[in-house]
C-alpha cells in the first residue's frame, strides 16, 4: 500500500490506514466476539432497573392511639426527614402503637448513601424522640424486592399447615443459592407454641401474668458467655437457647415457691400447632378454578427475590434446579411443585424475541440494499451492521445496562440510522469504480471515494446525535427509563461512522474492485467513452432516476 495516496480529510486518512491493513479483519472478528460475549454477560430483564431509593422508618410507641402516634412520632420524624437534601417525597402511616414513615429520594440517588444520611439524621434527633418510643428501624425498599420467582407447593393429601412446614424447610435450602436477596412464604398458618394461663393456678402460687411473661422472655434468648482458643482459633461460647417446642416451653421454671420449682405447665396449658393464618393460598387448574374455591387444593407459595445487578434468568434457573433436587427428600412425592411466576423466563422470552426481530431488521436492510445497489454491495453493509451492533452491546455492558426491551429497542431503532453511513460510503466507492478513469488503481479510487464523502458523513452523524442525545438528560422517572435509547443510539452512530471509515472501505475494496476492473475493460474496448464524463455503466436505479429527473430539470 502506498501511504502517500493523496487525501485531505479525516475519513480519507483513516481509510488509507486500514483499507489494506492486516489489523482490520482482526478488529472485525474481535468486535463480533466481544458483542457475543456481551450478549451472554448482560443481565436480562423485562424493564430497565431504575434506582429510586425508598426507605421506611418504623418506630414503635406502645400504648398510644393512632392520633397520638401521628402527633408525637410521625409528624416530627417527617419534619426531620424533610431537612435532608435529595428527599423528593415523604409519606407516613400512623397506627395504634406504630409509626411508618417512608422517604423517597431523587431518582438515581445512591441507596447506601441515602440510608447513611437518614440514619445520621435520626441519630441527631434521638434526644427529641418521645418517651417510650423504640429505636427507629430503617429498612430500604427497592425494585429488587419484587419477587422474580414464585414456587407453589400444593397437595390433595396435606393440609395448609403441613405444607407450610414443608415450605419452611425448602425455604432454608433455597437460601443457600447464590445471589438470593430474600424469600417470603405466603399461605398456610404458621407454627406456634400457645400458652394459656389458668388464673386459679396463678393465684394458688401467688404469681402474676407479668412474672410469667418476664420468665418467658428471659428463657427464650441466647447470649455469648465467652470465648476460648483452640488451634489458633477463637471459639465463641453461647449460653441458653431459643424455645422450639411445647414440652421445652412447658418445662421452664417461672418461680420458686416453698423451695419448690414452679414450671410453666403447672400454671398454664401449653400446646403446639397451627397459629392464626394471615393469608390464604389455594391452587386450582382450568377455567373453573378462577371462579370456584370448592375443590381447589391447599397451597403455600415461596416468593424469591434476587440481588441487585444479577441476572434474573440464571438466578431463577439455579433456584429451580435446587428445588428439583429436593423432590423425594424434603419435598414428599405426593406434594406437587408448580412454578407460578418466573420473571427470568418471561424476561428471556421477550429478550430473545427482540433479538430475533433485530436479526430480521438486519436481514431486511441487507436485502433492500441488495435490491437497490447490488448483491456485493449488500454484503459490505452486511459486514458493517453486525460489527456496529456488537460494539454497541459492548458499550451497554460497560455502561452497566441490562438487556431489556428498552435497550433492544434502542438497537432496533438505530439500525435504520447507522446503516446510512455504510450506504453512503459504499455507494460512492461504487460510483468511483464505475468512472472510466485509467490512471487510478482500485485502492486509490476507494480511498478518494471515502475522503470525498467523509466530512458530510461526519456532519450528518453529529447532527443526528445532537438531536437525540438531549433526551438522555430528561429528569424524573422517565429519564432513566428511556435513557438507553439516546445513549445507545448515539453510541451506535459514533461506532457506525468509525466502521464506515475503517471496515466498509476494507470490505468494499475486496468485494467490489471487480467493478473497477470491468469499467477499465469497457473503456479500453471502446475508446470514445474515455472522453465522456458519465460513468461507463449505470445501474437500473440510476437510470430510472435520470429518466425521471432530467425532464424536471430541463423544464424548471
Coordinates of C-alpha atoms in Angstrom, one line a residue:
X1 CA 0.0 0.0 0.0
X2 CA 1.2 3.5 -0.9
X3 CA 0.8 5.6 2.3
X4 CA 1.3 8.7 0.1
X5 CA -2.1 8.4 -1.6
X6 CA -3.5 11.9 -1.8
X7 CA -6.3 12.7 0.6
X8 CA -7.2 15.8 2.6
X9 CA -9.9 14.8 5.1
X10 CA -10.0 12.7 8.3
X11 CA -12.1 10.0 6.6
X12 CA -9.6 9.5 3.8
X13 CA -6.7 9.3 6.2
X14 CA -8.5 6.7 8.3
X15 CA -9.4 4.7 5.2
X16 CA -5.8 4.8 4.0
X17 CA -4.5 3.4 7.2
X18 CA -7.0 0.4 7.5
X19 CA -8.0 -0.4 3.9
X20 CA -5.1 -2.8 3.3
X21 CA -4.1 -3.4 6.9
X22 CA -4.0 -6.9 8.5
X23 CA -5.4 -5.5 11.7
X24 CA -8.8 -4.7 10.1
X25 CA -10.1 -8.3 9.8
X26 CA -8.8 -8.9 13.4
X27 CA -10.8 -5.8 14.5
X28 CA -13.9 -7.3 12.8
X29 CA -13.5 -10.7 14.5
X30 CA -12.7 -9.1 17.9
X31 CA -15.7 -6.8 17.7
X32 CA -18.1 -9.7 16.9
X33 CA -16.7 -11.8 19.7
X34 CA -16.9 -9.0 22.2
X35 CA -20.5 -8.4 21.2
X36 CA -21.4 -12.0 21.5
X37 CA -19.8 -12.2 25.0
X38 CA -21.7 -9.0 25.9
X39 CA -25.0 -10.6 25.0
X40 CA -24.1 -13.6 27.2
X41 CA -22.9 -11.5 30.1
X42 CA -25.7 -8.8 30.1
X43 CA -28.3 -9.4 32.7
X44 CA -31.7 -9.9 31.0
X45 CA -34.8 -8.2 32.5
X46 CA -38.1 -7.1 31.2
X47 CA -37.7 -3.5 32.2
X48 CA -34.7 -1.2 33.0
X49 CA -33.6 -1.1 36.6
X50 CA -34.2 2.4 37.9
X51 CA -32.6 3.4 41.2
X52 CA -35.4 5.1 43.3
X53 CA -34.3 4.9 46.9
X54 CA -37.3 4.4 49.2
X55 CA -36.6 4.0 52.9
X56 CA -39.1 3.1 55.7
X57 CA -38.6 4.3 59.2
X58 CA -40.5 2.1 61.6
X59 CA -40.9 3.2 65.2
X60 CA -43.0 1.7 68.0
X61 CA -44.8 3.7 70.6
X62 CA -46.7 1.1 72.8
X63 CA -50.0 2.1 74.3
X64 CA -50.6 5.1 72.0
X65 CA -53.6 5.6 69.8
X66 CA -53.2 6.4 66.1
X67 CA -53.8 10.1 66.8
X68 CA -51.1 10.2 69.5
X69 CA -48.7 8.3 67.2
X70 CA -49.3 10.9 64.5
X71 CA -48.8 13.9 66.7
X72 CA -45.9 12.7 68.8
X73 CA -44.0 10.5 66.4
X74 CA -45.0 10.6 62.7
X75 CA -45.1 14.4 62.3
X76 CA -41.7 15.1 64.0
X77 CA -40.0 12.3 62.0
X78 CA -41.4 13.7 58.8
X79 CA -40.0 17.1 59.6
X80 CA -36.6 15.7 60.3
X81 CA -36.5 13.7 57.1
X82 CA -37.6 16.8 55.0
X83 CA -34.4 18.5 56.3
X84 CA -32.3 16.1 54.3
X85 CA -31.1 17.1 50.8
X86 CA -32.3 14.9 48.0
X87 CA -35.6 13.9 49.6
X88 CA -38.4 14.0 47.0
X89 CA -41.5 12.8 48.9
X90 CA -42.3 11.8 52.4
X91 CA -45.3 9.6 53.3
X92 CA -46.4 8.4 56.7
X93 CA -48.9 5.8 58.2
X94 CA -49.9 6.1 61.9
X95 CA -51.3 3.0 63.6
X96 CA -52.0 2.2 67.2
X97 CA -48.6 1.9 68.8
X98 CA -46.6 2.1 65.5
X99 CA -45.5 4.7 63.0
X100 CA -44.2 4.0 59.5
X101 CA -42.6 7.0 57.6
X102 CA -41.5 6.4 54.1
X103 CA -38.9 8.7 52.5
X104 CA -38.4 8.7 48.7
X105 CA -35.2 10.2 47.4
X106 CA -34.4 11.6 44.0
X107 CA -34.3 9.2 41.1
X108 CA -30.8 7.9 40.5
X109 CA -29.6 8.6 44.1
X110 CA -27.3 6.0 45.6
X111 CA -29.3 3.9 48.0
X112 CA -26.5 3.3 50.5
X113 CA -25.6 7.0 50.7
X114 CA -29.3 7.8 51.3
X115 CA -29.6 5.3 54.1
X116 CA -26.5 6.6 55.8
X117 CA -27.8 10.2 55.6
X118 CA -31.2 9.2 57.0
X119 CA -29.7 7.2 59.9
X120 CA -27.4 10.0 60.8
X121 CA -30.4 12.4 60.8
X122 CA -32.4 10.2 63.1
X123 CA -29.4 9.8 65.4
X124 CA -29.0 13.6 65.5
X125 CA -32.6 13.9 66.8
X126 CA -32.6 10.9 69.0
X127 CA -32.9 13.1 72.1
X128 CA -36.2 14.5 70.7
X129 CA -37.9 11.2 70.5
X130 CA -41.0 10.8 72.8
X131 CA -40.6 8.9 76.0
X132 CA -41.3 5.2 75.5
X133 CA -40.6 5.2 71.7
X134 CA -38.4 2.4 70.4
X135 CA -35.2 2.8 68.4
X136 CA -36.2 3.6 64.8
X137 CA -35.9 0.7 62.4
X138 CA -34.6 1.8 59.0
X139 CA -35.5 -0.5 56.1
X140 CA -34.7 0.0 52.4
X141 CA -37.2 -0.8 49.7
X142 CA -36.2 -1.2 46.1
X143 CA -37.3 -2.7 42.8
X144 CA -35.2 -5.8 43.6
X145 CA -37.7 -6.6 46.4
X146 CA -40.2 -7.7 43.7
X147 CA -40.0 -11.5 43.5
X148 CA -38.6 -12.9 40.3
X149 CA -39.8 -16.5 41.1
X150 CA -42.9 -18.0 42.7
X151 CA -42.8 -21.6 43.7
X152 CA -46.1 -23.1 44.9
X153 CA -46.4 -26.3 46.9
X154 CA -49.9 -27.9 46.8
X155 CA -51.3 -31.3 47.5
X156 CA -54.6 -33.1 47.9
X157 CA -53.3 -35.1 50.8
X158 CA -51.7 -32.5 53.1
X159 CA -53.4 -29.5 54.8
X160 CA -52.1 -25.9 54.6
X161 CA -50.3 -26.2 58.0
X162 CA -48.3 -29.3 56.9
X163 CA -47.5 -27.7 53.5
X164 CA -46.1 -24.6 55.3
X165 CA -43.8 -26.7 57.5
X166 CA -42.5 -28.4 54.3
X167 CA -42.1 -24.9 52.7
X168 CA -40.1 -23.7 55.7
X169 CA -37.6 -26.5 55.1
X170 CA -37.5 -25.8 51.4
X171 CA -37.0 -22.1 52.1
X172 CA -33.9 -22.8 54.2
X173 CA -32.5 -24.9 51.3
X174 CA -33.3 -22.2 48.7
X175 CA -31.4 -19.5 50.7
X176 CA -28.2 -21.4 50.0
X177 CA -28.4 -20.5 46.3
X178 CA -26.1 -17.6 45.4
X179 CA -27.5 -14.2 44.6
X180 CA -30.7 -14.7 46.5
X181 CA -31.8 -11.4 48.2
X182 CA -34.8 -12.5 50.2
X183 CA -37.6 -15.1 50.4
X184 CA -41.1 -14.9 51.7
X185 CA -43.6 -17.7 52.4
X186 CA -47.3 -17.0 51.8
X187 CA -50.2 -19.2 52.7
X188 CA -50.8 -21.7 55.5
X189 CA -51.0 -21.0 59.2
X190 CA -47.6 -20.5 60.9
X191 CA -46.5 -23.0 63.6
X192 CA -46.7 -21.6 67.1
X193 CA -46.5 -22.6 70.7
X194 CA -49.6 -21.4 72.6
X195 CA -49.5 -20.6 76.3
X196 CA -53.0 -20.3 78.0
X197 CA -52.6 -19.2 81.6
X198 CA -55.0 -20.5 84.3
X199 CA -56.0 -17.8 86.8
X200 CA -56.8 -20.1 89.6
X201 CA -53.4 -21.8 89.5
X202 CA -51.6 -18.5 89.2
X203 CA -53.5 -17.4 92.4
X204 CA -52.5 -20.6 94.2
X205 CA -48.8 -19.8 93.6
X206 CA -49.3 -16.1 94.1
X207 CA -48.0 -15.3 90.6
X208 CA -48.9 -12.6 88.2
X209 CA -49.1 -12.5 84.4
X210 CA -46.1 -10.1 84.2
X211 CA -43.9 -12.6 86.1
X212 CA -44.8 -15.3 83.6
X213 CA -44.0 -13.0 80.6
X214 CA -40.7 -12.0 82.1
X215 CA -39.7 -15.6 82.7
X216 CA -40.5 -16.5 79.1
X217 CA -38.5 -13.5 77.8
X218 CA -35.5 -14.3 80.0
X219 CA -35.5 -18.0 78.9
X220 CA -36.2 -17.5 75.2
X221 CA -32.8 -16.0 74.3
X222 CA -29.2 -16.8 73.6
X223 CA -26.2 -14.9 74.9
X224 CA -22.5 -15.1 74.4
X225 CA -20.9 -16.4 77.6
X226 CA -17.3 -16.1 76.5
X227 CA -14.6 -17.5 74.2
X228 CA -11.7 -19.9 74.3
X229 CA -8.8 -20.6 72.0
X230 CA -8.2 -23.8 70.2
X231 CA -5.7 -24.4 67.3
X232 CA -5.1 -20.7 66.8
X233 CA -8.9 -20.1 66.6
X234 CA -11.2 -18.2 68.9
X235 CA -14.4 -20.2 69.6
X236 CA -17.5 -18.4 70.9
X237 CA -19.4 -19.9 73.7
X238 CA -23.1 -19.2 73.9
X239 CA -25.5 -19.9 76.8
X240 CA -29.2 -20.6 76.6
X241 CA -31.3 -21.4 73.6
X242 CA -34.5 -20.4 71.9
X243 CA -37.7 -22.2 72.8
X244 CA -38.6 -24.6 69.9
X245 CA -41.5 -26.8 71.1
X246 CA -44.3 -27.3 73.6
X247 CA -42.5 -29.7 76.0
X248 CA -39.5 -27.5 76.2
X249 CA -41.6 -24.4 76.8
X250 CA -43.7 -26.1 79.5
X251 CA -40.7 -27.2 81.5
X252 CA -39.2 -23.7 82.0
X253 CA -39.1 -22.5 85.6
X254 CA -41.3 -19.5 86.2
X255 CA -40.9 -19.2 90.0
X256 CA -39.7 -20.9 93.2
X257 CA -42.4 -21.3 95.9
X258 CA -41.7 -23.0 99.3
X259 CA -38.4 -24.3 97.9
X260 CA -40.1 -25.9 95.0
X261 CA -39.7 -25.0 91.4
X262 CA -42.9 -24.0 89.6
X263 CA -42.9 -24.9 86.0
X264 CA -44.9 -23.2 83.3
X265 CA -47.0 -26.3 82.7
X266 CA -48.1 -26.1 86.3
X267 CA -49.9 -22.8 85.8
X268 CA -50.8 -22.9 82.1
X269 CA -51.9 -25.1 79.2
X270 CA -49.0 -25.3 76.7
X271 CA -49.9 -26.6 73.3
X272 CA -48.2 -26.7 69.9
X273 CA -49.9 -26.4 66.5
X274 CA -51.2 -24.1 63.8
X275 CA -51.5 -20.5 64.6
X276 CA -53.9 -17.9 63.1
X277 CA -53.4 -17.7 59.4
X278 CA -52.7 -14.2 58.0
X279 CA -53.3 -15.2 54.3
X280 CA -54.7 -18.0 52.2
X281 CA -53.4 -19.7 49.1
X282 CA -55.4 -22.2 47.1
X283 CA -54.3 -23.9 43.9
X284 CA -56.6 -24.9 41.1
X285 CA -56.2 -25.6 37.4
X286 CA -58.6 -25.0 34.5
X287 CA -61.2 -22.3 33.7
X288 CA -63.4 -23.2 36.6
X289 CA -60.6 -22.6 39.1
X290 CA -60.8 -18.9 38.7
X291 CA -64.4 -18.9 39.8
X292 CA -64.7 -21.8 42.2
X293 CA -62.8 -22.2 45.5
X294 CA -64.5 -25.5 46.3
X295 CA -62.3 -28.4 45.1
X296 CA -59.1 -26.3 45.0
X297 CA -56.1 -27.7 46.8
X298 CA -54.5 -26.0 49.8
X299 CA -51.2 -24.4 48.8
X300 CA -48.2 -22.5 50.0
X301 CA -46.1 -20.1 47.8
X302 CA -42.4 -19.3 48.3
X303 CA -41.5 -15.9 46.6
X304 CA -37.8 -15.4 45.8
X305 CA -36.2 -12.0 45.1
X306 CA -32.7 -11.6 43.6
X307 CA -29.8 -9.3 44.4
X308 CA -29.3 -6.0 42.6
X309 CA -27.5 -6.3 39.3
X310 CA -27.7 -10.1 39.0
X311 CA -29.1 -12.0 36.0
X312 CA -32.8 -12.9 36.7
X313 CA -32.6 -15.8 34.3
X314 CA -29.6 -17.5 35.9
X315 CA -30.8 -16.9 39.4
X316 CA -34.3 -18.4 38.6
X317 CA -32.6 -21.3 36.9
X318 CA -30.4 -22.1 39.9
X319 CA -33.4 -22.0 42.3
X320 CA -35.5 -24.3 40.1
X321 CA -32.6 -26.7 39.9
X322 CA -32.2 -26.6 43.7
X323 CA -35.9 -27.3 44.2
X324 CA -35.8 -30.2 41.7
X325 CA -33.0 -31.8 43.7
X326 CA -35.2 -31.6 46.9
X327 CA -38.0 -33.7 45.4
X328 CA -38.3 -37.0 47.2
X329 CA -36.3 -35.8 50.2
X330 CA -37.5 -32.5 51.7
X331 CA -40.5 -32.4 49.3
X332 CA -42.6 -35.6 49.6
X333 CA -43.6 -37.3 46.3
X334 CA -47.3 -36.6 46.9
X335 CA -46.6 -32.8 47.0
X336 CA -46.7 -31.1 43.6
X337 CA -44.4 -28.2 42.9
X338 CA -45.6 -25.6 40.4
X339 CA -43.8 -22.6 39.1
X340 CA -46.5 -19.9 39.3
X341 CA -44.2 -17.0 38.5
X342 CA -40.9 -17.0 36.6
X343 CA -39.7 -13.5 35.8
X344 CA -36.5 -14.9 34.4
X345 CA -38.3 -17.0 31.8
X346 CA -40.6 -14.1 30.7
X347 CA -37.6 -11.8 30.5
X348 CA -35.6 -14.3 28.5
X349 CA -38.5 -14.9 26.1
X350 CA -39.0 -11.1 25.5
X351 CA -35.3 -10.5 25.1
X352 CA -34.9 -13.4 22.6
X353 CA -38.0 -12.2 20.7
X354 CA -36.5 -8.7 20.4
X355 CA -33.1 -10.2 19.4
X356 CA -34.9 -12.2 16.7
X357 CA -36.6 -9.0 15.4
X358 CA -33.3 -7.2 15.4
X359 CA -31.9 -10.0 13.2
X360 CA -34.9 -9.7 10.9
X361 CA -34.3 -6.0 10.7
X362 CA -30.6 -6.6 9.7
X363 CA -31.6 -9.1 7.1
X364 CA -34.4 -6.8 5.7
X365 CA -32.0 -3.9 5.4
X366 CA -29.4 -6.1 3.7
X367 CA -32.0 -7.4 1.2
X368 CA -33.2 -3.9 0.5
X369 CA -29.6 -2.8 -0.3
X370 CA -29.1 -5.9 -2.5
X371 CA -32.3 -4.9 -4.4
X372 CA -31.3 -1.3 -4.9
X373 CA -27.4 -1.2 -5.0
X374 CA -26.4 -4.8 -5.8
X375 CA -25.6 -8.1 -4.1
X376 CA -22.0 -7.5 -3.5
X377 CA -22.7 -4.0 -2.1
X378 CA -25.2 -5.5 0.3
X379 CA -22.5 -7.9 1.6
X380 CA -20.4 -4.9 2.5
X381 CA -23.2 -3.4 4.5
X382 CA -24.0 -6.8 6.0
X383 CA -20.5 -6.8 7.5
X384 CA -20.7 -3.3 8.8
X385 CA -24.1 -3.6 10.7
X386 CA -23.3 -6.6 12.9
X387 CA -19.9 -5.1 13.9
X388 CA -21.6 -1.8 14.9
X389 CA -24.3 -3.6 16.9
X390 CA -21.8 -5.9 18.6
X391 CA -19.7 -2.9 19.7
X392 CA -22.9 -1.1 20.9
X393 CA -23.8 -4.1 23.0
X394 CA -20.4 -3.9 24.5
X395 CA -21.0 -0.3 25.4
X396 CA -24.2 -1.3 27.1
X397 CA -22.3 -3.9 29.1
X398 CA -19.6 -1.5 30.1
X399 CA -22.1 1.2 31.0
X400 CA -24.0 -1.2 33.4
X401 CA -27.2 -1.5 31.4
X402 CA -29.2 -4.7 31.3
X403 CA -30.7 -6.4 28.2
X404 CA -34.3 -5.4 28.3
X405 CA -37.0 -4.1 26.0
X406 CA -35.7 -0.5 26.1
X407 CA -32.0 -1.3 25.3
X408 CA -33.0 -3.7 22.5
X409 CA -35.5 -1.2 21.1
X410 CA -32.6 1.3 21.0
X411 CA -30.6 -1.1 18.9
X412 CA -33.5 -1.8 16.5
X413 CA -34.2 1.9 16.3
X414 CA -30.5 2.5 15.5
X415 CA -30.4 0.1 12.6
X416 CA -32.2 2.4 10.3
X417 CA -29.9 5.3 11.2
X418 CA -26.5 3.6 11.4
X419 CA -26.8 1.9 8.1
X420 CA -26.8 5.3 6.3
X421 CA -23.0 5.8 6.9
X422 CA -22.1 2.5 5.3
X423 CA -24.5 3.0 2.4
X424 CA -23.1 6.5 1.6
X425 CA -19.5 5.2 1.6
X426 CA -20.3 2.0 -0.4
X427 CA -22.4 3.9 -3.0
X428 CA -19.6 6.5 -3.5
X429 CA -17.0 3.8 -3.8
X430 CA -19.1 2.0 -6.5
X431 CA -19.6 5.3 -8.3
X432 CA -15.8 5.9 -8.4
X433 CA -15.2 2.3 -9.5
X434 CA -17.6 2.8 -12.5
X435 CA -15.9 6.0 -13.6
X436 CA -13.8 5.5 -16.8
X437 CA -10.5 6.7 -15.4
X438 CA -7.5 4.7 -16.3
X439 CA -4.8 6.3 -14.1
X440 CA -6.2 5.4 -10.7
X441 CA -6.0 2.0 -9.1
X442 CA -8.9 0.4 -7.2
X443 CA -7.2 1.2 -3.9
X444 CA -6.7 4.9 -4.8
X445 CA -10.3 5.2 -6.0
X446 CA -11.7 3.6 -2.8
X447 CA -9.7 6.0 -0.6
X448 CA -10.6 9.0 -2.6
X449 CA -14.3 8.0 -2.5
X450 CA -14.2 7.7 1.3
X451 CA -12.4 11.1 1.6
X452 CA -14.9 12.7 -0.7
X453 CA -18.0 11.9 1.5
X454 CA -16.1 11.9 4.8
X455 CA -16.9 15.4 6.0
X456 CA -20.7 15.3 5.0
X457 CA -21.0 11.9 6.7
X458 CA -19.4 13.2 9.9
X459 CA -21.7 16.3 9.8
X460 CA -24.8 14.2 9.3
X461 CA -23.8 11.8 12.1
X462 CA -23.2 14.5 14.7
X463 CA -26.4 16.3 13.6
X464 CA -28.4 13.1 14.4
X465 CA -26.6 12.7 17.7
X466 CA -27.3 16.4 18.6
X467 CA -31.0 15.7 18.0
X468 CA -31.2 12.5 20.1
X469 CA -28.7 12.9 22.9
X470 CA -30.6 15.7 24.9
X471 CA -33.2 13.1 25.6
X472 CA -30.6 11.4 28.0
X473 CA -30.8 14.4 30.3
X474 CA -34.6 14.2 30.9
X475 CA -35.3 14.1 34.7
X476 CA -37.9 12.2 36.7
X477 CA -38.7 8.5 36.4
X478 CA -38.9 8.7 32.6
X479 CA -35.4 9.9 32.2
X480 CA -33.5 6.8 33.5
X481 CA -36.2 4.6 31.9
X482 CA -35.8 5.9 28.4
X483 CA -32.1 6.9 28.7
X484 CA -30.8 3.7 26.9
X485 CA -32.4 4.9 23.7
X486 CA -30.4 8.2 23.3
X487 CA -27.3 6.7 24.8
X488 CA -27.5 3.5 22.7
X489 CA -28.4 5.4 19.5
X490 CA -25.6 7.9 20.0
X491 CA -23.1 5.2 20.7
X492 CA -24.2 3.3 17.6
X493 CA -23.9 6.4 15.5
X494 CA -20.4 7.1 16.6
X495 CA -19.4 3.5 16.1
X496 CA -21.1 3.3 12.7
X497 CA -19.2 6.3 11.3
X498 CA -15.9 4.7 12.6
X499 CA -16.9 1.4 11.0
X500 CA -17.8 3.3 7.7
X501 CA -14.3 4.7 7.5
X502 CA -12.5 1.5 8.7
X503 CA -14.4 -1.7 7.9
X504 CA -16.5 -0.6 4.9
X505 CA -13.6 0.5 2.7
X506 CA -11.7 -2.7 3.6
X507 CA -14.7 -4.9 2.6
X508 CA -15.6 -2.8 -0.4
X509 CA -12.1 -2.9 -1.8
X510 CA -12.2 -6.7 -1.7
X511 CA -15.7 -7.3 -2.8
X512 CA -16.2 -4.5 -5.4
X513 CA -12.9 -3.9 -7.1
X514 CA -14.2 -6.2 -9.9
X515 CA -16.4 -3.2 -10.8
X516 CA -13.3 -1.1 -11.3
X517 CA -11.6 -3.7 -13.4
X518 CA -14.7 -4.2 -15.5
X519 CA -15.1 -0.4 -16.1
X520 CA -11.5 -0.3 -17.3
X521 CA -12.1 -3.2 -19.8
X522 CA -15.1 -1.4 -21.1
X523 CA -13.0 1.8 -21.6
X524 CA -10.2 0.0 -23.5
X525 CA -12.7 -1.8 -25.7
X526 CA -14.5 1.4 -26.6
X527 CA -12.0 4.4 -26.6
X528 CA -14.6 7.1 -27.4
X529 CA -16.1 6.6 -23.9
X530 CA -12.8 7.7 -22.3
X531 CA -13.6 11.3 -23.1
X532 CA -17.1 11.3 -21.6
X533 CA -17.8 12.4 -18.0
X534 CA -20.7 10.0 -17.5
X535 CA -20.0 6.7 -15.8
X536 CA -19.2 3.8 -18.1
X537 CA -22.1 1.7 -16.6
X538 CA -25.2 2.7 -14.7
X539 CA -27.4 0.6 -12.5
X540 CA -31.2 0.4 -13.0
X541 CA -31.9 2.7 -10.1
X542 CA -29.6 5.4 -11.5
X543 CA -31.2 5.1 -15.0
X544 CA -34.7 5.4 -13.6
X545 CA -33.6 8.4 -11.5
X546 CA -32.0 10.2 -14.6
X547 CA -35.1 9.4 -16.7
X548 CA -37.4 11.0 -14.1
X549 CA -35.3 14.0 -13.1
X550 CA -34.0 15.1 -16.5
X551 CA -37.3 16.4 -17.8
X552 CA -37.9 18.2 -14.5
X553 CA -34.5 19.9 -14.5
X554 CA -34.7 20.9 -18.2
X555 CA -38.2 22.4 -17.8
X556 CA -37.6 24.1 -14.5

